[in-house]
């Protein structure tokens, strides 16, 4: 069960303003529900002494942990939870990750070129140099169709590597910013000052720029034709992208009358099959030239 309960459950969950004791009846109702259904506040269970909040007023003089994941006690050993900065101006997000054994793994899907890379000057310049090397490598092939297929294969290989590296750098940058914001907010909790608040606001702006790119990328991959300016429905776009990703995934492959289902094995077989086909075309081209 998840939600914003509009009150801190313990004194450690609030700083400034009225005491949490004011809402004792409401707190007791939450505790009764937890006792009846054997639920735990997973974030507090994992962080019994940590002071961190999910909501604050504009002056940051009143801060409170209002948002909770209440999960079954049986899931404690398989769960991770964290409080992270969210684009909303006054609330942070509470994440929950449940790691289950034997969970469904998405296999390789059909690759499509991400045309937003055409606006990336670094990608364009590196690709031009790479293509010059490829042209020299395949200079002996006269068949234009075969040469084009080989070049497309090389472009795909180069693009996947470049895009993966770029995505990794952006993810690391986002994680680093979230860590910095979290640390700055914790420092502010213990020693509030205006300079600290300005640093937090600056880091939040940098993070929002990154998250906007993430939202836009998810929207494009999910093939959504519209979204309102300022809308940050990232979860909706990512879930739709994930759903469509599963549909286009190659989950099974028949090889020599055997069905291959392991994702890594499927990807390996597809790569080998494609390489063998291209090698066969190259050998045919050489034979025709003799």
Tab-separated table of C-alpha atoms in Angstrom:
chain	number	residue	atom	x	y	z
A	1	UNK	CA	0.000	0.000	0.000
A	2	UNK	CA	1.397	3.381	-0.981
A	3	UNK	CA	0.269	6.956	-0.508
A	4	UNK	CA	0.711	10.374	0.993
A	5	UNK	CA	-0.810	10.114	4.490
A	6	UNK	CA	-0.507	13.840	5.228
A	7	UNK	CA	1.192	13.336	8.577
A	8	UNK	CA	4.432	12.116	10.082
A	9	UNK	CA	4.059	8.914	12.083
A	10	UNK	CA	6.932	9.596	14.492
A	11	UNK	CA	8.636	12.719	15.814
A	12	UNK	CA	11.716	11.878	13.749
A	13	UNK	CA	9.544	12.231	10.615
A	14	UNK	CA	8.867	15.935	11.112
A	15	UNK	CA	10.850	19.110	11.602
A	16	UNK	CA	9.251	22.453	12.448
A	17	UNK	CA	5.555	23.287	12.799
A	18	UNK	CA	3.188	21.460	15.142
A	19	UNK	CA	4.071	18.160	16.772
A	20	UNK	CA	2.938	14.887	15.151
A	21	UNK	CA	1.020	14.195	18.386
A	22	UNK	CA	-1.701	16.534	17.069
A	23	UNK	CA	-2.733	13.758	14.648
A	24	UNK	CA	-2.440	10.899	17.111
A	25	UNK	CA	-5.836	9.396	16.192
A	26	UNK	CA	-4.857	9.278	12.531
A	27	UNK	CA	-1.456	7.797	13.378
A	28	UNK	CA	-3.150	5.141	15.520
A	29	UNK	CA	-5.440	4.227	12.602
A	30	UNK	CA	-2.379	3.695	10.340
A	31	UNK	CA	-0.709	1.537	13.001
A	32	UNK	CA	-3.902	-0.534	13.435
A	33	UNK	CA	-4.036	-1.204	9.681
A	34	UNK	CA	-0.363	-2.234	9.719
A	35	UNK	CA	-0.932	-4.589	12.661
A	36	UNK	CA	-4.038	-6.147	11.109
A	37	UNK	CA	-2.484	-6.796	7.682
A	38	UNK	CA	1.083	-7.369	8.960
A	39	UNK	CA	2.498	-4.396	7.060
A	40	UNK	CA	5.681	-2.435	7.693
A	41	UNK	CA	6.885	1.034	6.733
A	42	UNK	CA	9.708	-0.337	4.584
A	43	UNK	CA	11.775	2.861	4.312
A	44	UNK	CA	11.770	3.453	8.083
A	45	UNK	CA	12.468	-0.243	8.704
A	46	UNK	CA	15.581	-0.021	6.531
A	47	UNK	CA	16.562	3.408	7.901
A	48	UNK	CA	15.559	3.386	11.607
A	49	UNK	CA	17.597	6.447	12.645
A	50	UNK	CA	17.817	8.406	9.395
A	51	UNK	CA	16.332	11.917	9.221
A	52	UNK	CA	14.930	12.561	5.753
A	53	UNK	CA	11.723	14.167	4.497
A	54	UNK	CA	9.492	13.987	1.419
A	55	UNK	CA	7.653	17.311	1.719
A	56	UNK	CA	8.608	20.848	2.724
A	57	UNK	CA	7.269	24.374	2.431
A	58	UNK	CA	8.965	26.978	0.223
A	59	UNK	CA	11.072	28.347	3.093
A	60	UNK	CA	12.027	24.773	4.104
A	61	UNK	CA	11.315	25.676	7.741
A	62	UNK	CA	8.659	22.949	7.977
A	63	UNK	CA	9.614	19.521	6.616
A	64	UNK	CA	7.864	16.191	6.979
A	65	UNK	CA	7.962	12.604	5.718
A	66	UNK	CA	4.404	12.223	4.453
A	67	UNK	CA	4.774	9.498	1.803
A	68	UNK	CA	5.031	5.801	2.665
A	69	UNK	CA	5.282	2.343	1.169
A	70	UNK	CA	3.551	-0.105	3.541
A	71	UNK	CA	4.409	-3.632	2.450
A	72	UNK	CA	4.086	-7.167	3.806
A	73	UNK	CA	6.673	-8.187	6.402
A	74	UNK	CA	7.399	-11.248	4.263
A	75	UNK	CA	8.901	-8.999	1.553
A	76	UNK	CA	11.420	-7.299	3.842
A	77	UNK	CA	14.419	-9.392	2.751
A	78	UNK	CA	13.638	-8.839	-0.947
A	79	UNK	CA	12.934	-5.091	-0.822
A	80	UNK	CA	14.882	-1.880	-1.223
A	81	UNK	CA	13.470	1.597	-0.650
A	82	UNK	CA	14.846	5.084	-0.988
A	83	UNK	CA	13.718	8.714	-0.933
A	84	UNK	CA	14.695	10.485	-4.144
A	85	UNK	CA	14.181	13.945	-5.561
A	86	UNK	CA	11.156	14.240	-7.863
A	87	UNK	CA	10.275	17.006	-10.369
A	88	UNK	CA	7.297	18.098	-8.243
A	89	UNK	CA	8.245	21.358	-6.465
A	90	UNK	CA	7.454	20.353	-2.873
A	91	UNK	CA	7.426	16.526	-2.754
A	92	UNK	CA	10.142	13.897	-3.094
A	93	UNK	CA	9.481	10.395	-4.328
A	94	UNK	CA	9.731	7.157	-2.347
A	95	UNK	CA	11.013	4.249	-4.415
A	96	UNK	CA	10.339	0.569	-3.805
A	97	UNK	CA	12.231	-2.210	-5.530
A	98	UNK	CA	11.271	-5.838	-4.959
A	99	UNK	CA	13.848	-8.312	-6.245
A	100	UNK	CA	12.199	-11.649	-6.985
A	101	UNK	CA	14.054	-14.702	-8.207
A	102	UNK	CA	13.088	-16.031	-11.606
A	103	UNK	CA	11.540	-12.743	-12.735
A	104	UNK	CA	10.756	-12.343	-16.426
A	105	UNK	CA	13.746	-11.084	-18.423
A	106	UNK	CA	13.155	-9.216	-21.653
A	107	UNK	CA	15.025	-10.702	-24.611
A	108	UNK	CA	16.531	-8.801	-27.558
A	109	UNK	CA	14.070	-6.875	-29.717
A	110	UNK	CA	14.119	-5.189	-33.116
A	111	UNK	CA	16.591	-2.341	-33.174
A	112	UNK	CA	15.445	1.066	-34.431
A	113	UNK	CA	17.644	4.076	-35.038
A	114	UNK	CA	17.165	6.887	-32.518
A	115	UNK	CA	17.016	9.920	-34.821
A	116	UNK	CA	17.523	12.353	-31.923
A	117	UNK	CA	21.202	11.395	-32.240
A	118	UNK	CA	21.250	13.425	-35.462
A	119	UNK	CA	21.204	16.515	-33.211
A	120	UNK	CA	24.255	15.243	-31.326
A	121	UNK	CA	27.340	16.897	-32.878
A	122	UNK	CA	29.711	14.458	-31.162
A	123	UNK	CA	27.847	11.449	-32.601
A	124	UNK	CA	27.826	12.936	-36.114
A	125	UNK	CA	31.551	13.735	-36.149
A	126	UNK	CA	32.553	10.327	-34.742
A	127	UNK	CA	30.263	8.502	-37.169
A	128	UNK	CA	31.774	10.307	-40.184
A	129	UNK	CA	35.269	9.171	-39.206
A	130	UNK	CA	33.993	5.641	-38.522
A	131	UNK	CA	32.259	5.413	-41.929
A	132	UNK	CA	35.454	6.417	-43.732
A	133	UNK	CA	37.205	3.435	-42.114
A	134	UNK	CA	34.292	1.158	-43.089
A	135	UNK	CA	34.446	2.295	-46.718
A	136	UNK	CA	38.124	1.334	-46.863
A	137	UNK	CA	37.379	-2.049	-45.302
A	138	UNK	CA	34.687	-2.884	-47.892
A	139	UNK	CA	36.302	-1.148	-50.875
A	140	UNK	CA	36.728	-4.465	-52.736
A	141	UNK	CA	32.971	-5.171	-52.785
A	142	UNK	CA	31.310	-3.994	-56.034
A	143	UNK	CA	27.752	-5.059	-55.243
A	144	UNK	CA	26.083	-1.823	-54.093
A	145	UNK	CA	23.260	-3.620	-52.281
A	146	UNK	CA	25.625	-5.820	-50.285
A	147	UNK	CA	27.901	-2.890	-49.450
A	148	UNK	CA	24.915	-0.876	-48.204
A	149	UNK	CA	23.800	-3.780	-45.980
A	150	UNK	CA	27.284	-4.053	-44.527
A	151	UNK	CA	27.454	-0.309	-43.878
A	152	UNK	CA	24.051	-0.411	-42.162
A	153	UNK	CA	25.306	-3.242	-39.977
A	154	UNK	CA	28.378	-1.197	-39.018
A	155	UNK	CA	26.271	1.932	-38.365
A	156	UNK	CA	23.983	-0.069	-36.091
A	157	UNK	CA	26.954	-1.536	-34.196
A	158	UNK	CA	28.564	1.891	-33.756
A	159	UNK	CA	25.264	3.584	-32.795
A	160	UNK	CA	24.310	0.978	-30.185
A	161	UNK	CA	27.710	1.327	-28.525
A	162	UNK	CA	27.601	5.143	-28.624
A	163	UNK	CA	23.992	5.375	-27.377
A	164	UNK	CA	24.647	2.886	-24.557
A	165	UNK	CA	27.648	4.889	-23.407
A	166	UNK	CA	25.721	8.151	-23.577
A	167	UNK	CA	22.759	6.693	-21.655
A	168	UNK	CA	25.107	5.307	-18.994
A	169	UNK	CA	26.766	8.702	-18.536
A	170	UNK	CA	23.380	10.428	-18.213
A	171	UNK	CA	22.143	7.835	-15.691
A	172	UNK	CA	25.294	8.264	-13.630
A	173	UNK	CA	24.929	12.046	-13.822
A	174	UNK	CA	21.303	11.787	-12.668
A	175	UNK	CA	22.228	9.482	-9.771
A	176	UNK	CA	25.053	11.802	-8.750
A	177	UNK	CA	22.761	14.836	-8.779
A	178	UNK	CA	20.144	13.000	-6.712
A	179	UNK	CA	22.802	12.004	-4.183
A	180	UNK	CA	24.062	15.588	-3.996
A	181	UNK	CA	20.528	16.938	-3.504
A	182	UNK	CA	19.825	14.349	-0.820
A	183	UNK	CA	23.054	15.194	1.016
A	184	UNK	CA	22.446	18.943	0.728
A	185	UNK	CA	18.924	18.533	2.100
A	186	UNK	CA	20.182	16.433	5.011
A	187	UNK	CA	22.819	19.079	5.768
A	188	UNK	CA	20.097	21.729	5.571
A	189	UNK	CA	17.945	19.717	7.988
A	190	UNK	CA	20.678	19.878	10.620
A	191	UNK	CA	21.907	23.416	9.903
A	192	UNK	CA	19.478	25.527	7.794
A	193	UNK	CA	20.915	28.525	5.935
A	194	UNK	CA	20.101	30.518	2.789
A	195	UNK	CA	23.321	29.570	0.967
A	196	UNK	CA	22.518	25.870	1.363
A	197	UNK	CA	19.002	26.433	0.046
A	198	UNK	CA	20.377	28.162	-3.095
A	199	UNK	CA	22.673	25.197	-3.760
A	200	UNK	CA	19.716	22.803	-3.461
A	201	UNK	CA	17.615	24.878	-5.889
A	202	UNK	CA	20.485	24.994	-8.417
A	203	UNK	CA	20.980	21.212	-8.318
A	204	UNK	CA	17.225	20.652	-8.664
A	205	UNK	CA	17.170	22.729	-11.865
A	206	UNK	CA	20.039	20.668	-13.323
A	207	UNK	CA	18.211	17.452	-12.435
A	208	UNK	CA	14.934	18.643	-13.981
A	209	UNK	CA	16.722	19.303	-17.294
A	210	UNK	CA	18.000	15.715	-17.319
A	211	UNK	CA	14.604	14.309	-16.328
A	212	UNK	CA	12.885	16.299	-19.079
A	213	UNK	CA	15.167	14.623	-21.643
A	214	UNK	CA	14.358	11.246	-20.080
A	215	UNK	CA	10.608	11.927	-20.275
A	216	UNK	CA	10.848	13.101	-23.878
A	217	UNK	CA	12.885	10.042	-24.858
A	218	UNK	CA	10.378	7.692	-23.210
A	219	UNK	CA	7.510	9.519	-24.948
A	220	UNK	CA	9.140	9.070	-28.368
A	221	UNK	CA	10.006	5.399	-27.788
A	222	UNK	CA	6.451	4.756	-26.579
A	223	UNK	CA	5.222	6.386	-29.830
A	224	UNK	CA	3.014	8.970	-28.098
A	225	UNK	CA	2.130	11.701	-30.599
A	226	UNK	CA	1.474	14.432	-28.055
A	227	UNK	CA	2.207	15.601	-24.558
A	228	UNK	CA	1.502	18.928	-22.945
A	229	UNK	CA	4.321	21.377	-22.340
A	230	UNK	CA	5.626	20.868	-18.799
A	231	UNK	CA	3.900	17.496	-18.445
A	232	UNK	CA	6.107	14.937	-16.705
A	233	UNK	CA	4.126	11.699	-17.057
A	234	UNK	CA	7.398	9.745	-17.133
A	235	UNK	CA	5.954	6.664	-15.430
A	236	UNK	CA	3.141	6.428	-18.014
A	237	UNK	CA	5.572	6.746	-20.941
A	238	UNK	CA	8.063	4.266	-19.461
A	239	UNK	CA	5.349	1.687	-18.709
A	240	UNK	CA	3.985	2.019	-22.256
A	241	UNK	CA	7.506	1.725	-23.666
A	242	UNK	CA	8.106	-1.376	-21.527
A	243	UNK	CA	4.835	-2.945	-22.669
A	244	UNK	CA	5.631	-2.355	-26.339
A	245	UNK	CA	9.203	-3.495	-25.763
A	246	UNK	CA	7.918	-6.861	-24.526
A	247	UNK	CA	5.685	-7.225	-27.586
A	248	UNK	CA	8.552	-6.627	-30.023
A	249	UNK	CA	11.036	-8.797	-28.093
A	250	UNK	CA	12.263	-12.031	-29.643
A	251	UNK	CA	11.618	-14.390	-26.747
A	252	UNK	CA	12.051	-17.738	-28.531
A	253	UNK	CA	14.177	-18.942	-31.426
A	254	UNK	CA	14.089	-22.267	-33.226
A	255	UNK	CA	17.621	-23.487	-33.994
A	256	UNK	CA	18.257	-26.954	-35.438
A	257	UNK	CA	14.805	-28.141	-34.327
A	258	UNK	CA	15.471	-26.903	-30.772
A	259	UNK	CA	13.660	-24.030	-29.042
A	260	UNK	CA	16.012	-21.495	-27.432
A	261	UNK	CA	14.412	-19.318	-24.698
A	262	UNK	CA	17.367	-17.960	-22.721
A	263	UNK	CA	17.639	-14.207	-23.616
A	264	UNK	CA	21.457	-14.218	-23.806
A	265	UNK	CA	21.457	-17.361	-25.947
A	266	UNK	CA	18.780	-15.899	-28.245
A	267	UNK	CA	20.850	-12.743	-28.780
A	268	UNK	CA	24.002	-14.785	-29.407
A	269	UNK	CA	22.241	-17.008	-31.972
A	270	UNK	CA	20.798	-13.987	-33.785
A	271	UNK	CA	24.241	-12.337	-33.985
A	272	UNK	CA	25.847	-15.527	-35.310
A	273	UNK	CA	23.050	-16.009	-37.845
A	274	UNK	CA	23.379	-12.450	-39.132
A	275	UNK	CA	27.191	-12.689	-39.359
A	276	UNK	CA	26.982	-15.998	-41.238
A	277	UNK	CA	24.473	-14.533	-43.709
A	278	UNK	CA	26.667	-11.496	-44.432
A	279	UNK	CA	29.774	-13.661	-44.745
A	280	UNK	CA	27.901	-15.870	-47.204
A	281	UNK	CA	26.956	-12.798	-49.266
A	282	UNK	CA	30.579	-11.590	-49.270
A	283	UNK	CA	31.857	-14.990	-50.423
A	284	UNK	CA	29.208	-15.088	-53.172
A	285	UNK	CA	30.296	-11.630	-54.319
A	286	UNK	CA	33.950	-12.729	-54.461
A	287	UNK	CA	32.983	-15.889	-56.391
A	288	UNK	CA	31.042	-13.875	-58.998
A	289	UNK	CA	34.041	-11.593	-59.527
A	290	UNK	CA	36.330	-14.564	-60.323
